[in-house]
PDB file of C-alpha atoms in Angstrom:
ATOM      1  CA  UNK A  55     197.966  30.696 -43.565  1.00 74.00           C
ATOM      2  CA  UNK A  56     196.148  27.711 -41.703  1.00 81.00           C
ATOM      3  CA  UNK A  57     192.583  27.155 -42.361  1.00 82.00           C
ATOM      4  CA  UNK A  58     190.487  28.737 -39.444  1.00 83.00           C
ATOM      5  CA  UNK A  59     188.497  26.042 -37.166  1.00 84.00           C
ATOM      6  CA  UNK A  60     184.552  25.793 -36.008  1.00 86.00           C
ATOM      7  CA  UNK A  61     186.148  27.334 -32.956  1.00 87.00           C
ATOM      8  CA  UNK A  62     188.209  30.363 -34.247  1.00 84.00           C
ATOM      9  CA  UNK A  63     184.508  31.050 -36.719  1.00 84.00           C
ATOM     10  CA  UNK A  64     182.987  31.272 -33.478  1.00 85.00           C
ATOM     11  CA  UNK A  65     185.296  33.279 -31.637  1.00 87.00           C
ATOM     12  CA  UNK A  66     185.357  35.677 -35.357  1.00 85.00           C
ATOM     13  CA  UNK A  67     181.481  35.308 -35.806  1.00 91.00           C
ATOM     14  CA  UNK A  68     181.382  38.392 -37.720  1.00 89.00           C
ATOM     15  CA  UNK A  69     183.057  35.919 -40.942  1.00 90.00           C
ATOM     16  CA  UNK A  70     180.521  33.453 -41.076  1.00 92.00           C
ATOM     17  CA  UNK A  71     177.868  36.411 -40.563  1.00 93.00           C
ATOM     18  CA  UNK A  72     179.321  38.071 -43.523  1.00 94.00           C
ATOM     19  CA  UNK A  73     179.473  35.142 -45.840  1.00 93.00           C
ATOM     20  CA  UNK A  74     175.756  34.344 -45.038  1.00 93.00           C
ATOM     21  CA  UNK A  75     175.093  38.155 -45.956  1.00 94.00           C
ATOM     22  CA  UNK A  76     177.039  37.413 -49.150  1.00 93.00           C
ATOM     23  CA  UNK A  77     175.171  34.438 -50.032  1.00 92.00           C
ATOM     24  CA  UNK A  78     171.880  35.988 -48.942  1.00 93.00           C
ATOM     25  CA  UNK A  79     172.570  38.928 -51.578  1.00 94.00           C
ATOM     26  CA  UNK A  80     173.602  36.365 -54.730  1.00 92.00           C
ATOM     27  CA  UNK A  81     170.197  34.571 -53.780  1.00 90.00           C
ATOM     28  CA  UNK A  82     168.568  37.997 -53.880  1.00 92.00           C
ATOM     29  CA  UNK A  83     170.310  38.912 -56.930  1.00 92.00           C
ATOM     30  CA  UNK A  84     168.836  35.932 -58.981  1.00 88.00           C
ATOM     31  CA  UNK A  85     165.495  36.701 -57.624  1.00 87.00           C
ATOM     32  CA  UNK A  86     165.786  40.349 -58.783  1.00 90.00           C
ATOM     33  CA  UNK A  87     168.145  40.512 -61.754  1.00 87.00           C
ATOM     34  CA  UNK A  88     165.474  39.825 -64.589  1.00 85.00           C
ATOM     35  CA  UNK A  89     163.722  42.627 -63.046  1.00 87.00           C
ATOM     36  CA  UNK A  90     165.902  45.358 -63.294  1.00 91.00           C
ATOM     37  CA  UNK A  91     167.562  44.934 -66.412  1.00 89.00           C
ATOM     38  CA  UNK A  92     170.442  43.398 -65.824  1.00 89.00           C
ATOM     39  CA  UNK A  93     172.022  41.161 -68.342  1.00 88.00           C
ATOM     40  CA  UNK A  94     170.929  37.108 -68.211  1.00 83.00           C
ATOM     41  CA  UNK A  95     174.076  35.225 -66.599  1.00 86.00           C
ATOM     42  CA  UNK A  96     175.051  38.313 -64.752  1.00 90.00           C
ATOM     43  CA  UNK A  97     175.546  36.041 -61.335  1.00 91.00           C
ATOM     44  CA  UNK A  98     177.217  36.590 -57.304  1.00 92.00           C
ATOM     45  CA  UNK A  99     177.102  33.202 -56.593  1.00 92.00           C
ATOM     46  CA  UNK A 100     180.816  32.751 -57.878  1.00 94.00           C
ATOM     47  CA  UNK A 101     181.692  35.826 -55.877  1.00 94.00           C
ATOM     48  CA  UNK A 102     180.138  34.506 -53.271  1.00 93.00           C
ATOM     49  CA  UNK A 103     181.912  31.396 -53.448  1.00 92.00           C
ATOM     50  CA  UNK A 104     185.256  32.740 -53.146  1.00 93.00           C
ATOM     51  CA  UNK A 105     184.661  35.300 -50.967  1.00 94.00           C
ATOM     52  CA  UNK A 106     183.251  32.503 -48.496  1.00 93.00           C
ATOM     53  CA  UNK A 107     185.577  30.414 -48.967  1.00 92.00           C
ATOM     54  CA  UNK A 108     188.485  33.136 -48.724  1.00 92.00           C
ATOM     55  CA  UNK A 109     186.921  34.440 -45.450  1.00 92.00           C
ATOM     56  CA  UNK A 110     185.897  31.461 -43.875  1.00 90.00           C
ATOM     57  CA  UNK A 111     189.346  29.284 -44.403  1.00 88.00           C
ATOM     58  CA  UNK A 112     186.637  26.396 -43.626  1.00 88.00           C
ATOM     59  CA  UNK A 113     185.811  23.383 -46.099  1.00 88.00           C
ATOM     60  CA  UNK A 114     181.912  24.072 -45.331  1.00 87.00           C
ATOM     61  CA  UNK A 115     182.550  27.245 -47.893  1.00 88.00           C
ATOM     62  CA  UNK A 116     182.162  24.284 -50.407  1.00 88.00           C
ATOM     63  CA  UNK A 117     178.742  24.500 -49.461  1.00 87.00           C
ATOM     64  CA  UNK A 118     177.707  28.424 -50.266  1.00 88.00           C
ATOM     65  CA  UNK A 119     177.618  27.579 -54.305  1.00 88.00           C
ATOM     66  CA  UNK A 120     174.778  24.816 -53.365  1.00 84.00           C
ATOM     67  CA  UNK A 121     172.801  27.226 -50.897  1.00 87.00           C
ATOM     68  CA  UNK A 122     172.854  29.885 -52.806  1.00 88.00           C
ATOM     69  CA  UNK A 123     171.307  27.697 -55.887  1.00 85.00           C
ATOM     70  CA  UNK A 124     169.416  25.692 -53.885  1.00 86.00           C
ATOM     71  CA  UNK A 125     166.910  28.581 -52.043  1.00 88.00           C
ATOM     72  CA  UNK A 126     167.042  30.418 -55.371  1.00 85.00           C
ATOM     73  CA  UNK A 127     166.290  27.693 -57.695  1.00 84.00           C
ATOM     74  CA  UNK A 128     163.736  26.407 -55.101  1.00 84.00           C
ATOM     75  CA  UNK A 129     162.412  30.129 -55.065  1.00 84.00           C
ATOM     76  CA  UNK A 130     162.417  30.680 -58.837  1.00 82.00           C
ATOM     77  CA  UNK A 131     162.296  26.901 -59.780  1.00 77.00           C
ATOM     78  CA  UNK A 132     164.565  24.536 -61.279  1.00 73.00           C
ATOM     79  CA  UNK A 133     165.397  23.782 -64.504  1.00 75.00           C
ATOM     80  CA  UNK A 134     165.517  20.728 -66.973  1.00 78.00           C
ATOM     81  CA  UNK A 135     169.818  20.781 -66.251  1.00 81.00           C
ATOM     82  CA  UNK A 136     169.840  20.680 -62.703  1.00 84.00           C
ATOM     83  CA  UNK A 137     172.171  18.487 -62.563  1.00 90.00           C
ATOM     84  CA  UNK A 138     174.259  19.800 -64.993  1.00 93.00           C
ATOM     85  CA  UNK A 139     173.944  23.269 -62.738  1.00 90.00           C
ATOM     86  CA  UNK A 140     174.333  22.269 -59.478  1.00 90.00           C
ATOM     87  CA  UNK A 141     177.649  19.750 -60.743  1.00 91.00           C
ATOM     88  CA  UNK A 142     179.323  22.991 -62.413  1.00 93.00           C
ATOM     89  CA  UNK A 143     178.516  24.674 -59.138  1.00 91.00           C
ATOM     90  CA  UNK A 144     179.935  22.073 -57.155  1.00 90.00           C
ATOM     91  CA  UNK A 145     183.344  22.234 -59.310  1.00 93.00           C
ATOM     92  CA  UNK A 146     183.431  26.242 -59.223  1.00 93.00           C
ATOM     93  CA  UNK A 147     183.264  25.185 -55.013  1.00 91.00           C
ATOM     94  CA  UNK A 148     186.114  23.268 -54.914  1.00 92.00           C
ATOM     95  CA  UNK A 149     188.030  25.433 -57.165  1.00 92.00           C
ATOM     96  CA  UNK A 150     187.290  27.964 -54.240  1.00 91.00           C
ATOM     97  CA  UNK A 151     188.225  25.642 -51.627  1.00 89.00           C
ATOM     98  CA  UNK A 152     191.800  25.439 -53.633  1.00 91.00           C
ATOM     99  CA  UNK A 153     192.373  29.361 -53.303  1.00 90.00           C
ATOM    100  CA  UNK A 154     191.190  30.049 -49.573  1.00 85.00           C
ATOM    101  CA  UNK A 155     194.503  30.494 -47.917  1.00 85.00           C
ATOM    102  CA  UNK A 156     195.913  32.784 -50.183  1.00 88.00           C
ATOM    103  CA  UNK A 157     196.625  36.320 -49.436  1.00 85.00           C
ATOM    104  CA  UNK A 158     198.026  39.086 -51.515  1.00 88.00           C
ATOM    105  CA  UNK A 159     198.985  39.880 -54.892  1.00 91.00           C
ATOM    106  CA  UNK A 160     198.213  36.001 -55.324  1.00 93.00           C
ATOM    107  CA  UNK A 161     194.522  35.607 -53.616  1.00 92.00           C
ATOM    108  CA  UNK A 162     194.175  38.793 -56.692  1.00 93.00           C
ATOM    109  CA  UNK A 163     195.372  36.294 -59.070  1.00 94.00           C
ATOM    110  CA  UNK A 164     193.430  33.672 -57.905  1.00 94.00           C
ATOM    111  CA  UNK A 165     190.595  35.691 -57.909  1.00 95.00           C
ATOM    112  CA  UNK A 166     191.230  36.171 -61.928  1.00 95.00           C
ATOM    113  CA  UNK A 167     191.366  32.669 -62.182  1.00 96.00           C
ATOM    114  CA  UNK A 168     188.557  31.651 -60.473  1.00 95.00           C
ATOM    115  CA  UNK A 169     186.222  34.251 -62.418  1.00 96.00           C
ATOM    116  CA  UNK A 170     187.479  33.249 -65.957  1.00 97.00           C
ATOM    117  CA  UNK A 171     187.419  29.543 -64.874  1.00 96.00           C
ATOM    118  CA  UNK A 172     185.051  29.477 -62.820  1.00 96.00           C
ATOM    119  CA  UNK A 173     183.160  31.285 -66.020  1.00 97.00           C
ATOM    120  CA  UNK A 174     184.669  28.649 -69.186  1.00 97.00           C
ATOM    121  CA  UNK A 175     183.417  25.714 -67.079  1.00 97.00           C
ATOM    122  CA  UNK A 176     179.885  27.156 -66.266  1.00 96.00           C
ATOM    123  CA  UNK A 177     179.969  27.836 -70.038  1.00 97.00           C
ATOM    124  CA  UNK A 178     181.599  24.349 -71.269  1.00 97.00           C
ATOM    125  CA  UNK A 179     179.410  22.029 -68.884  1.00 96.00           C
ATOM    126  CA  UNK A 180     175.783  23.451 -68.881  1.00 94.00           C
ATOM    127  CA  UNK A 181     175.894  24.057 -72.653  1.00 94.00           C
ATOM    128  CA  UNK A 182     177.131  20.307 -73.104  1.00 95.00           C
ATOM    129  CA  UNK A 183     173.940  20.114 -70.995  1.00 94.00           C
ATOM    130  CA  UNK A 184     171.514  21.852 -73.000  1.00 92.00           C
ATOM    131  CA  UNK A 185     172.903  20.213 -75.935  1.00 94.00           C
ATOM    132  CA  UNK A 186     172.684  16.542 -74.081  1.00 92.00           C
ATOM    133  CA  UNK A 187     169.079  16.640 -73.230  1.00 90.00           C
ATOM    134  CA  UNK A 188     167.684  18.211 -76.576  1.00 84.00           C
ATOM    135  CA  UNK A 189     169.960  16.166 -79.044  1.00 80.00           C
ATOM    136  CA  UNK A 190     167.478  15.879 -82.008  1.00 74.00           C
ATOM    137  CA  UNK A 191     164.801  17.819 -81.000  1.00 84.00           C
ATOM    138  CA  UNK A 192     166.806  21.545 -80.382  1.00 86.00           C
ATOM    139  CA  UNK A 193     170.030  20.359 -81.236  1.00 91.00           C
ATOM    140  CA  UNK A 194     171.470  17.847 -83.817  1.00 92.00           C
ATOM    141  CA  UNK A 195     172.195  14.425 -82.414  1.00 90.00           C
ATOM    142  CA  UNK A 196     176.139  15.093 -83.190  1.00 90.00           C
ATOM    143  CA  UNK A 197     179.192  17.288 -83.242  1.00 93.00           C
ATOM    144  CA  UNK A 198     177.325  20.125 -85.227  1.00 93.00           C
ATOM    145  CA  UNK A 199     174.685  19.724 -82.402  1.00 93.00           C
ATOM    146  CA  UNK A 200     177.198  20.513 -79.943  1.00 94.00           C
ATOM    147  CA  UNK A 201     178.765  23.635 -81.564  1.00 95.00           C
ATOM    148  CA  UNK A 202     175.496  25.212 -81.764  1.00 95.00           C
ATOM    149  CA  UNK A 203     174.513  24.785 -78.460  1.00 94.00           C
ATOM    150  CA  UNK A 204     177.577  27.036 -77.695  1.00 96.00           C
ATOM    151  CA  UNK A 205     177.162  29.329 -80.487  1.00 96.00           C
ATOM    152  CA  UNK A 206     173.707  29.846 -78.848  1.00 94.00           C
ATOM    153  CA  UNK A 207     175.119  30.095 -75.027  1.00 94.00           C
ATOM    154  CA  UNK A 208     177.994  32.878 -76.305  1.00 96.00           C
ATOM    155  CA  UNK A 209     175.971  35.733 -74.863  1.00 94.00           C
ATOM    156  CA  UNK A 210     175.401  34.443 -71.453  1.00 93.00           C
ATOM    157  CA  UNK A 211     179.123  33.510 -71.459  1.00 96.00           C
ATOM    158  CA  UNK A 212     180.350  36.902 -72.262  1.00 95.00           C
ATOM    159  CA  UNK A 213     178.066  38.153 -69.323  1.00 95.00           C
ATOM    160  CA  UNK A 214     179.012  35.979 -66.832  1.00 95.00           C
ATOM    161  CA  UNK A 215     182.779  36.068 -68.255  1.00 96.00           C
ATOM    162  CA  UNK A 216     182.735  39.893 -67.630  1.00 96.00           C
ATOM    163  CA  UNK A 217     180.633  40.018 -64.676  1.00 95.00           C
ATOM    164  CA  UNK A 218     183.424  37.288 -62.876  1.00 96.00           C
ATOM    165  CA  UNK A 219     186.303  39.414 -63.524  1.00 96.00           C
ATOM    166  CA  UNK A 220     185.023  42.550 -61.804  1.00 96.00           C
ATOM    167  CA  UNK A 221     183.087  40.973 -59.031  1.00 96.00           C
ATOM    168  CA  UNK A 222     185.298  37.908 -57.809  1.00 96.00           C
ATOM    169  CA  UNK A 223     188.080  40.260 -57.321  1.00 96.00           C
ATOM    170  CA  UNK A 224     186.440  42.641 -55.525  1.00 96.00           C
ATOM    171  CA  UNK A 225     185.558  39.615 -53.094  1.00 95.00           C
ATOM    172  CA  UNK A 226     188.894  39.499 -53.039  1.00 94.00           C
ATOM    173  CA  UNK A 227     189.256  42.822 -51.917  1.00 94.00           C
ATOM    174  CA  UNK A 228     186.399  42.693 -49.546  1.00 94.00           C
ATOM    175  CA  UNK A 229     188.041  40.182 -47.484  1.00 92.00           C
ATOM    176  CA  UNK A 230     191.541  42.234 -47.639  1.00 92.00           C
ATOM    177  CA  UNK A 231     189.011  45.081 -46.099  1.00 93.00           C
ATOM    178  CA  UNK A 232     187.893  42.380 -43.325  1.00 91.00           C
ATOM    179  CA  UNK A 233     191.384  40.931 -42.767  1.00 89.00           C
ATOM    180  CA  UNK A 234     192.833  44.729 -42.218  1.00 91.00           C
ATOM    181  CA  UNK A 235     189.850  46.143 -40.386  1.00 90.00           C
ATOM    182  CA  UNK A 236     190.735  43.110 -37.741  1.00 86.00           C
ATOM    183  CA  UNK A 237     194.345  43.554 -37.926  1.00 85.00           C
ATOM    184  CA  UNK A 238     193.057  47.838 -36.801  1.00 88.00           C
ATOM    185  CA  UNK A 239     191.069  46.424 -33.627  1.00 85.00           C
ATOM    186  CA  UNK A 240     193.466  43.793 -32.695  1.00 79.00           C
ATOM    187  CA  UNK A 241     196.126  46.619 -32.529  1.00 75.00           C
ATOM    188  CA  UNK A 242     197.190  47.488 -28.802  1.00 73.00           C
ATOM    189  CA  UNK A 243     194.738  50.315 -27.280  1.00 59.00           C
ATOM    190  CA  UNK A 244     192.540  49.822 -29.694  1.00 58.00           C
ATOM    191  CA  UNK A 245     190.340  47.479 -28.404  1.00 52.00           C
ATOM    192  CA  UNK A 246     190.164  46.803 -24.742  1.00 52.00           C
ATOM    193  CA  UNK A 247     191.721  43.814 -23.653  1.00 51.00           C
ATOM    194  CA  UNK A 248     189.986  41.718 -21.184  1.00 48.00           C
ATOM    195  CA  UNK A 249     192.132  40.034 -18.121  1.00 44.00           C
TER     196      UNK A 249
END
């Protein structure tokens, strides 16, 4: 499966439409969660990710991880481990990049993989984070430091742990649903062909 050019997006616009609608709903998620009860960490933007990237076939899907945090975070503000953030974003991207030709039993697996890994380094990178930029004032200065910083961060990683292996592969499955309802109006008499 070849990665799909600027001109084959165009000619399919309703891909790039749908990953915008995807990344338009995680940014509307964040904005809403808190509000309804859901569960801190509960996120789309990984979701979103590999749905965008899966759909697309396009290195710009790198991109939808930063968008999404971008308009949210400059919605809701940023905070103190931005960088820390936006960098684990920017990893969970590429790791999406890495899956978007597959198809099948294996984009499933990859989907797996991408939510739990997607999930341990989101976990593993922002704690280190947290713990980085409050060593002696939250946090001790050392190893024991460290370890409680991801003691503390446990509950948002079982969230988002959970919430990645539902909703990544049904991404996955939501593209299968795009890639077969295309296959259906390709299909001779179907679709009227133009001469």
């Amino acid at each position: 499966m070849r990665d799909l050019t600027l001109a084959d997006l165009a000619r399919r616009w309703w891909r790039p439409a749908l990953a915008v609608v995807v990344v338009a709903l995680a940014v509307v998620w964040r904005m809403v969660r808190a509000d309804l009860g859901a569960p801190p960490n509960l996120e789309l933007i990984t979701a979103a990710t590999f749905f965008a990237a899966v759909i697309l076939r396009h290195r710009a899907a790198v991109l939808v991880p930063f968008a999404a945090a971008a308009v949210s975070d400059a919605l809701l503000g940023n905070t103190s481990i931005l960088l820390f953030t936006w960098t684990a974003w920017a990893v969970i991207g590429l790791g999406a990049l890495l899956v978007r030709r597959t198809a099948g039993w294996r984009r499933l697996g990859a989907a797996f993989g991408l939510g739990v890994g997607g999930s341990v380094w989101f976990f593993l990178w922002t704690n280190f984070g947290v713990w980085l930029q409050s060593r002696g004032t939250f946090y001790a200065p050392g190893l024991d430091g460290l370890l409680a910083s991801y003691v503390a961060g446990l509950p948002f990683f079982r969230t988002m742990l959970l919430g990645n292996l539902v909703l990544v592969p049904l991404a996955a499955g939501a593209v299968a649903l795009v890639e077969r309802s295309e296959r259906v109006l390709a299909a001779p008499g179907i679709v009227p062909q133009s001469h």
